[in-house]
mmCIF file of N, CA, C and O in Angstrom:
data_model
loop_
_atom_site.group_PDB
_atom_site.id
_atom_site.type_symbol
_atom_site.label_atom_id
_atom_site.label_comp_id
_atom_site.label_asym_id
_atom_site.label_seq_id
_atom_site.Cartn_x
_atom_site.Cartn_y
_atom_site.Cartn_z
ATOM 1 N N MET D 26 0.839 -1.186 0.000
ATOM 2 C CA MET D 26 0.000 0.000 0.000
ATOM 3 C C MET D 26 0.885 1.251 0.000
ATOM 4 O O MET D 26 1.831 1.362 0.758
ATOM 5 N N ALA D 27 0.565 2.185 -0.860
ATOM 6 C CA ALA D 27 1.356 3.406 -0.967
ATOM 7 C C ALA D 27 1.109 4.310 0.241
ATOM 8 O O ALA D 27 0.018 4.375 0.773
ATOM 9 N N ASP D 28 2.165 4.973 0.664
ATOM 10 C CA ASP D 28 2.068 5.932 1.762
ATOM 11 C C ASP D 28 1.998 7.330 1.158
ATOM 12 O O ASP D 28 3.020 7.914 0.807
ATOM 13 N N ASN D 29 0.791 7.854 1.013
ATOM 14 C CA ASN D 29 0.608 9.160 0.390
ATOM 15 C C ASN D 29 1.010 10.315 1.286
ATOM 16 O O ASN D 29 1.012 11.457 0.848
ATOM 17 N N ILE D 30 1.357 10.035 2.539
ATOM 18 C CA ILE D 30 1.769 11.099 3.452
ATOM 19 C C ILE D 30 3.288 11.238 3.456
ATOM 20 O O ILE D 30 3.828 12.305 3.171
ATOM 21 N N GLN D 31 3.984 10.162 3.784
ATOM 22 C CA GLN D 31 5.436 10.262 3.971
ATOM 23 C C GLN D 31 6.253 9.963 2.728
ATOM 24 O O GLN D 31 7.356 10.470 2.591
ATOM 25 N N GLN D 32 5.738 9.146 1.833
ATOM 26 C CA GLN D 32 6.527 8.818 0.646
ATOM 27 C C GLN D 32 5.616 8.432 -0.523
ATOM 28 O O GLN D 32 5.535 7.274 -0.901
ATOM 29 N N PRO D 33 4.945 9.422 -1.111
ATOM 30 C CA PRO D 33 4.093 9.122 -2.248
ATOM 31 C C PRO D 33 4.918 8.564 -3.405
ATOM 32 O O PRO D 33 6.028 9.042 -3.668
ATOM 33 N N SER D 34 4.400 7.569 -4.069
ATOM 34 C CA SER D 34 5.149 6.924 -5.151
ATOM 35 C C SER D 34 5.482 7.891 -6.278
ATOM 36 O O SER D 34 6.508 7.750 -6.938
ATOM 37 N N TYR D 35 4.650 8.917 -6.477
ATOM 38 C CA TYR D 35 4.903 9.854 -7.568
ATOM 39 C C TYR D 35 6.063 10.798 -7.284
ATOM 40 O O TYR D 35 6.492 11.541 -8.164
ATOM 41 N N TYR D 36 6.615 10.790 -6.074
ATOM 42 C CA TYR D 36 7.805 11.585 -5.777
ATOM 43 C C TYR D 36 9.088 10.771 -5.875
ATOM 44 O O TYR D 36 10.171 11.311 -5.690
ATOM 45 N N LEU D 37 8.968 9.506 -6.158
ATOM 46 C CA LEU D 37 10.157 8.659 -6.302
ATOM 47 C C LEU D 37 10.536 8.575 -7.777
ATOM 48 O O LEU D 37 9.735 8.182 -8.604
ATOM 49 N N LYS D 38 11.744 8.933 -8.085
ATOM 50 C CA LYS D 38 12.256 8.818 -9.446
ATOM 51 C C LYS D 38 13.491 7.939 -9.398
ATOM 52 O O LYS D 38 14.478 8.279 -8.746
ATOM 53 N N GLY D 39 13.422 6.798 -10.021
ATOM 54 C CA GLY D 39 14.553 5.871 -9.981
ATOM 55 C C GLY D 39 14.820 5.364 -8.581
ATOM 56 O O GLY D 39 15.945 5.041 -8.233
ATOM 57 N N GLY D 40 13.769 5.301 -7.736
ATOM 58 C CA GLY D 40 13.917 4.800 -6.382
ATOM 59 C C GLY D 40 14.474 5.818 -5.400
ATOM 60 O O GLY D 40 14.766 5.481 -4.267
ATOM 61 N N ILE D 41 14.646 7.065 -5.835
ATOM 62 C CA ILE D 41 15.220 8.088 -4.962
ATOM 63 C C ILE D 41 14.170 9.160 -4.669
ATOM 64 O O ILE D 41 13.601 9.753 -5.579
ATOM 65 N N ASP D 42 13.932 9.409 -3.390
ATOM 66 C CA ASP D 42 13.024 10.462 -2.951
ATOM 67 C C ASP D 42 13.750 11.807 -3.040
ATOM 68 O O ASP D 42 14.937 11.907 -2.720
ATOM 69 N N LEU D 43 13.047 12.841 -3.464
ATOM 70 C CA LEU D 43 13.658 14.172 -3.630
ATOM 71 C C LEU D 43 14.290 14.672 -2.337
ATOM 72 O O LEU D 43 15.424 15.160 -2.339
ATOM 73 N N ILE D 44 13.583 14.553 -1.220
ATOM 74 C CA ILE D 44 14.124 15.044 0.058
ATOM 75 C C ILE D 44 15.373 14.263 0.439
ATOM 76 O O ILE D 44 16.375 14.855 0.856
ATOM 77 N N ASP D 45 15.351 12.942 0.272
ATOM 78 C CA ASP D 45 16.531 12.131 0.577
ATOM 79 C C ASP D 45 17.714 12.546 -0.302
ATOM 80 O O ASP D 45 18.849 12.645 0.173
ATOM 81 N N PHE D 46 17.455 12.784 -1.573
ATOM 82 C CA PHE D 46 18.510 13.205 -2.493
ATOM 83 C C PHE D 46 19.127 14.532 -2.054
ATOM 84 O O PHE D 46 20.344 14.681 -2.001
ATOM 85 N N LEU D 47 18.264 15.503 -1.715
ATOM 86 C CA LEU D 47 18.774 16.800 -1.278
ATOM 87 C C LEU D 47 19.567 16.685 0.019
ATOM 88 O O LEU D 47 20.588 17.362 0.188
ATOM 89 N N GLU D 48 19.106 15.824 0.933
ATOM 90 C CA GLU D 48 19.854 15.619 2.181
ATOM 91 C C GLU D 48 21.230 15.030 1.906
ATOM 92 O O GLU D 48 22.223 15.451 2.501
ATOM 93 N N GLN D 49 21.305 14.078 0.981
ATOM 94 C CA GLN D 49 22.593 13.472 0.628
ATOM 95 C C GLN D 49 23.552 14.500 0.047
ATOM 96 O O GLN D 49 24.762 14.386 0.195
ATOM 97 N N GLN D 50 22.996 15.499 -0.612
ATOM 98 C CA GLN D 50 23.818 16.551 -1.218
ATOM 99 C C GLN D 50 24.158 17.667 -0.240
ATOM 100 O O GLN D 50 24.853 18.609 -0.597
ATOM 101 N N GLY D 51 23.641 17.578 0.991
ATOM 102 C CA GLY D 51 23.906 18.614 1.984
ATOM 103 C C GLY D 51 23.129 19.890 1.730
ATOM 104 O O GLY D 51 23.531 20.972 2.163
ATOM 105 N N ARG D 52 22.003 19.795 1.062
ATOM 106 C CA ARG D 52 21.212 20.967 0.680
ATOM 107 C C ARG D 52 20.120 21.246 1.709
ATOM 108 O O ARG D 52 18.941 21.323 1.399
ATOM 109 N N LEU D 53 20.503 21.407 2.952
ATOM 110 C CA LEU D 53 19.545 21.553 4.044
ATOM 111 C C LEU D 53 18.703 22.818 3.926
ATOM 112 O O LEU D 53 17.508 22.803 4.240
ATOM 113 N N GLU D 54 19.266 23.916 3.472
ATOM 114 C CA GLU D 54 18.496 25.156 3.336
ATOM 115 C C GLU D 54 17.387 25.006 2.297
ATOM 116 O O GLU D 54 16.287 25.528 2.482
ATOM 117 N N GLU D 55 17.679 24.276 1.218
ATOM 118 C CA GLU D 55 16.654 24.044 0.201
ATOM 119 C C GLU D 55 15.518 23.187 0.760
ATOM 120 O O GLU D 55 14.342 23.449 0.485
ATOM 121 N N ILE D 56 15.855 22.190 1.564
ATOM 122 C CA ILE D 56 14.822 21.338 2.155
ATOM 123 C C ILE D 56 13.996 22.136 3.157
ATOM 124 O O ILE D 56 12.771 21.971 3.219
ATOM 125 N N LYS D 57 14.634 23.008 3.919
ATOM 126 C CA LYS D 57 13.887 23.852 4.859
ATOM 127 C C LYS D 57 12.882 24.720 4.119
ATOM 128 O O LYS D 57 11.718 24.826 4.507
ATOM 129 N N HIS D 58 13.327 25.349 3.051
ATOM 130 C CA HIS D 58 12.434 26.201 2.265
ATOM 131 C C HIS D 58 11.293 25.378 1.668
ATOM 132 O O HIS D 58 10.120 25.767 1.741
ATOM 133 N N PHE D 59 11.622 24.251 1.076
ATOM 134 C CA PHE D 59 10.640 23.335 0.495
ATOM 135 C C PHE D 59 9.609 22.929 1.548
ATOM 136 O O PHE D 59 8.402 22.924 1.282
ATOM 137 N N SER D 60 10.072 22.623 2.749
ATOM 138 C CA SER D 60 9.178 22.208 3.838
ATOM 139 C C SER D 60 8.252 23.346 4.252
ATOM 140 O O SER D 60 7.044 23.136 4.437
ATOM 141 N N LYS D 61 8.790 24.572 4.390
ATOM 142 C CA LYS D 61 7.957 25.714 4.789
ATOM 143 C C LYS D 61 6.859 25.986 3.763
ATOM 144 O O LYS D 61 5.706 26.229 4.126
ATOM 145 N N VAL D 62 7.214 25.942 2.498
ATOM 146 C CA VAL D 62 6.224 26.178 1.446
ATOM 147 C C VAL D 62 5.142 25.098 1.490
ATOM 148 O O VAL D 62 3.946 25.394 1.380
ATOM 149 N N ASN D 63 5.542 23.849 1.660
ATOM 150 C CA ASN D 63 4.566 22.765 1.698
ATOM 151 C C ASN D 63 3.669 22.829 2.931
ATOM 152 O O ASN D 63 2.483 22.518 2.846
ATOM 153 N N ILE D 64 4.215 23.232 4.060
ATOM 154 C CA ILE D 64 3.381 23.392 5.266
ATOM 155 C C ILE D 64 2.264 24.376 4.970
ATOM 156 O O ILE D 64 1.082 24.097 5.225
ATOM 157 N N LEU D 65 2.622 25.535 4.425
ATOM 158 C CA LEU D 65 1.616 26.549 4.099
ATOM 159 C C LEU D 65 0.608 26.034 3.079
ATOM 160 O O LEU D 65 -0.605 26.204 3.234
ATOM 161 N N LYS D 66 1.104 25.407 2.031
ATOM 162 C CA LYS D 66 0.223 24.897 0.980
ATOM 163 C C LYS D 66 -0.814 23.940 1.544
ATOM 164 O O LYS D 66 -2.018 24.100 1.288
ATOM 165 N N TYR D 67 -0.370 22.955 2.310
ATOM 166 C CA TYR D 67 -1.294 21.939 2.809
ATOM 167 C C TYR D 67 -2.260 22.484 3.861
ATOM 168 O O TYR D 67 -3.427 22.104 3.878
ATOM 169 N N VAL D 68 -1.795 23.387 4.712
ATOM 170 C CA VAL D 68 -2.692 23.949 5.733
ATOM 171 C C VAL D 68 -3.743 24.860 5.085
ATOM 172 O O VAL D 68 -4.921 24.808 5.447
ATOM 173 N N LEU D 69 -3.335 25.644 4.117
ATOM 174 C CA LEU D 69 -4.268 26.590 3.505
ATOM 175 C C LEU D 69 -5.333 25.927 2.643
ATOM 176 O O LEU D 69 -6.416 26.463 2.480
ATOM 177 N N ARG D 70 -5.052 24.746 2.109
ATOM 178 C CA ARG D 70 -6.022 24.137 1.194
ATOM 179 C C ARG D 70 -6.791 22.956 1.768
ATOM 180 O O ARG D 70 -7.696 22.435 1.116
ATOM 181 N N TYR D 71 -6.472 22.517 2.976
ATOM 182 C CA TYR D 71 -7.016 21.252 3.463
ATOM 183 C C TYR D 71 -8.538 21.184 3.456
ATOM 184 O O TYR D 71 -9.115 20.137 3.167
ATOM 185 N N GLU D 72 -9.212 22.292 3.756
ATOM 186 C CA GLU D 72 -10.683 22.269 3.814
ATOM 187 C C GLU D 72 -11.310 22.116 2.424
ATOM 188 O O GLU D 72 -12.381 21.546 2.293
ATOM 189 N N GLU D 73 -10.642 22.614 1.409
ATOM 190 C CA GLU D 73 -11.188 22.556 0.051
ATOM 191 C C GLU D 73 -10.709 21.352 -0.746
ATOM 192 O O GLU D 73 -11.293 21.033 -1.764
ATOM 193 N N LYS D 74 -9.641 20.704 -0.297
ATOM 194 C CA LYS D 74 -9.083 19.651 -1.136
ATOM 195 C C LYS D 74 -9.118 18.289 -0.459
ATOM 196 O O LYS D 74 -10.075 17.549 -0.618
ATOM 197 N N ASN D 75 -8.108 17.941 0.314
ATOM 198 C CA ASN D 75 -7.978 16.563 0.808
ATOM 199 C C ASN D 75 -8.174 16.408 2.310
ATOM 200 O O ASN D 75 -7.803 15.369 2.864
ATOM 201 N N GLY D 76 -8.678 17.413 2.974
ATOM 202 C CA GLY D 76 -9.009 17.308 4.388
ATOM 203 C C GLY D 76 -7.867 16.820 5.267
ATOM 204 O O GLY D 76 -6.760 17.362 5.235
ATOM 205 N N MET D 77 -8.135 15.783 6.026
ATOM 206 C CA MET D 77 -7.179 15.248 6.999
ATOM 207 C C MET D 77 -5.864 14.836 6.343
ATOM 208 O O MET D 77 -4.795 15.008 6.930
ATOM 209 N N GLU D 78 -5.908 14.310 5.132
ATOM 210 C CA GLU D 78 -4.668 13.904 4.459
ATOM 211 C C GLU D 78 -3.737 15.101 4.280
ATOM 212 O O GLU D 78 -2.527 14.991 4.495
ATOM 213 N N ASP D 79 -4.274 16.243 3.900
ATOM 214 C CA ASP D 79 -3.437 17.434 3.747
ATOM 215 C C ASP D 79 -2.882 17.913 5.083
ATOM 216 O O ASP D 79 -1.733 18.363 5.158
ATOM 217 N N LEU D 80 -3.656 17.802 6.150
ATOM 218 C CA LEU D 80 -3.143 18.170 7.481
ATOM 219 C C LEU D 80 -2.006 17.235 7.893
ATOM 220 O O LEU D 80 -1.015 17.677 8.480
ATOM 221 N N LYS D 81 -2.129 15.966 7.579
ATOM 222 C CA LYS D 81 -1.058 15.012 7.896
ATOM 223 C C LYS D 81 0.196 15.305 7.077
ATOM 224 O O LYS D 81 1.318 15.174 7.578
ATOM 225 N N LYS D 82 0.013 15.727 5.833
ATOM 226 C CA LYS D 82 1.170 16.102 5.014
ATOM 227 C C LYS D 82 1.847 17.348 5.591
ATOM 228 O O LYS D 82 3.079 17.414 5.644
ATOM 229 N N ALA D 83 1.055 18.326 6.022
ATOM 230 C CA ALA D 83 1.624 19.523 6.650
ATOM 231 C C ALA D 83 2.399 19.140 7.903
ATOM 232 O O ALA D 83 3.502 19.645 8.146
ATOM 233 N N PHE D 84 1.858 18.216 8.681
ATOM 234 C CA PHE D 84 2.515 17.731 9.895
ATOM 235 C C PHE D 84 3.833 17.036 9.558
ATOM 236 O O PHE D 84 4.845 17.229 10.242
ATOM 237 N N PHE D 85 3.838 16.238 8.483
ATOM 238 C CA PHE D 85 5.063 15.577 8.035
ATOM 239 C C PHE D 85 6.147 16.610 7.741
ATOM 240 O O PHE D 85 7.294 16.485 8.188
ATOM 241 N N TYR D 86 5.791 17.660 6.993
ATOM 242 C CA TYR D 86 6.779 18.683 6.640
ATOM 243 C C TYR D 86 7.191 19.523 7.839
ATOM 244 O O TYR D 86 8.343 19.963 7.932
ATOM 245 N N LEU D 87 6.286 19.733 8.781
ATOM 246 C CA LEU D 87 6.650 20.436 10.008
ATOM 247 C C LEU D 87 7.658 19.618 10.808
ATOM 248 O O LEU D 87 8.656 20.153 11.304
ATOM 249 N N ASN D 88 7.436 18.328 10.905
ATOM 250 C CA ASN D 88 8.395 17.457 11.596
ATOM 251 C C ASN D 88 9.746 17.461 10.895
ATOM 252 O O ASN D 88 10.795 17.463 11.547
ATOM 253 N N LYS D 89 9.740 17.470 9.562
ATOM 254 C CA LYS D 89 10.996 17.512 8.799
ATOM 255 C C LYS D 89 11.731 18.819 9.094
ATOM 256 O O LYS D 89 12.944 18.834 9.305
ATOM 257 N N LEU D 90 11.005 19.935 9.146
ATOM 258 C CA LEU D 90 11.619 21.228 9.434
ATOM 259 C C LEU D 90 12.202 21.250 10.840
ATOM 260 O O LEU D 90 13.322 21.729 11.056
ATOM 261 N N ILE D 91 11.480 20.711 11.800
ATOM 262 C CA ILE D 91 11.990 20.627 13.178
ATOM 263 C C ILE D 91 13.258 19.784 13.221
ATOM 264 O O ILE D 91 14.246 20.165 13.861
ATOM 265 N N GLU D 92 13.256 18.663 12.527
ATOM 266 C CA GLU D 92 14.437 17.787 12.465
ATOM 267 C C GLU D 92 15.628 18.542 11.887
ATOM 268 O O GLU D 92 16.747 18.479 12.416
ATOM 269 N N LEU D 93 15.416 19.270 10.789
ATOM 270 C CA LEU D 93 16.513 19.983 10.138
ATOM 271 C C LEU D 93 17.028 21.132 11.002
ATOM 272 O O LEU D 93 18.229 21.420 10.981
ATOM 273 N N GLU D 94 16.160 21.797 11.729
ATOM 274 C CA GLU D 94 16.585 22.891 12.596
ATOM 275 C C GLU D 94 17.458 22.362 13.749
ATOM 276 O O GLU D 94 18.266 23.096 14.296
ATOM 277 N N GLY D 95 17.286 21.086 14.069
ATOM 278 C CA GLY D 95 18.097 20.488 15.125
ATOM 279 C C GLY D 95 19.485 20.067 14.662
ATOM 280 O O GLY D 95 20.328 19.700 15.481
ATOM 281 N N LYS D 96 19.733 20.137 13.358
ATOM 282 C CA LYS D 96 21.042 19.711 12.822
ATOM 283 C C LYS D 96 22.025 20.870 12.848
ATOM 284 O O LYS D 96 21.702 21.995 12.702
#
């Protein structure tokens, strides 16, 4: 079963997740920015689009941002 929150199959290219790739490259600032934009996107649209799924995605990106700020 696909995990549409933490690792949607459509974000995997050649078996590599975009966030994992950027982390391997040491591109932490880009991931932070990406996470902030996604948090806003998912929180602002959740009522009109995917409801709880979008809130869970926002939570995923918030956790990623917290993790990166701790590095």
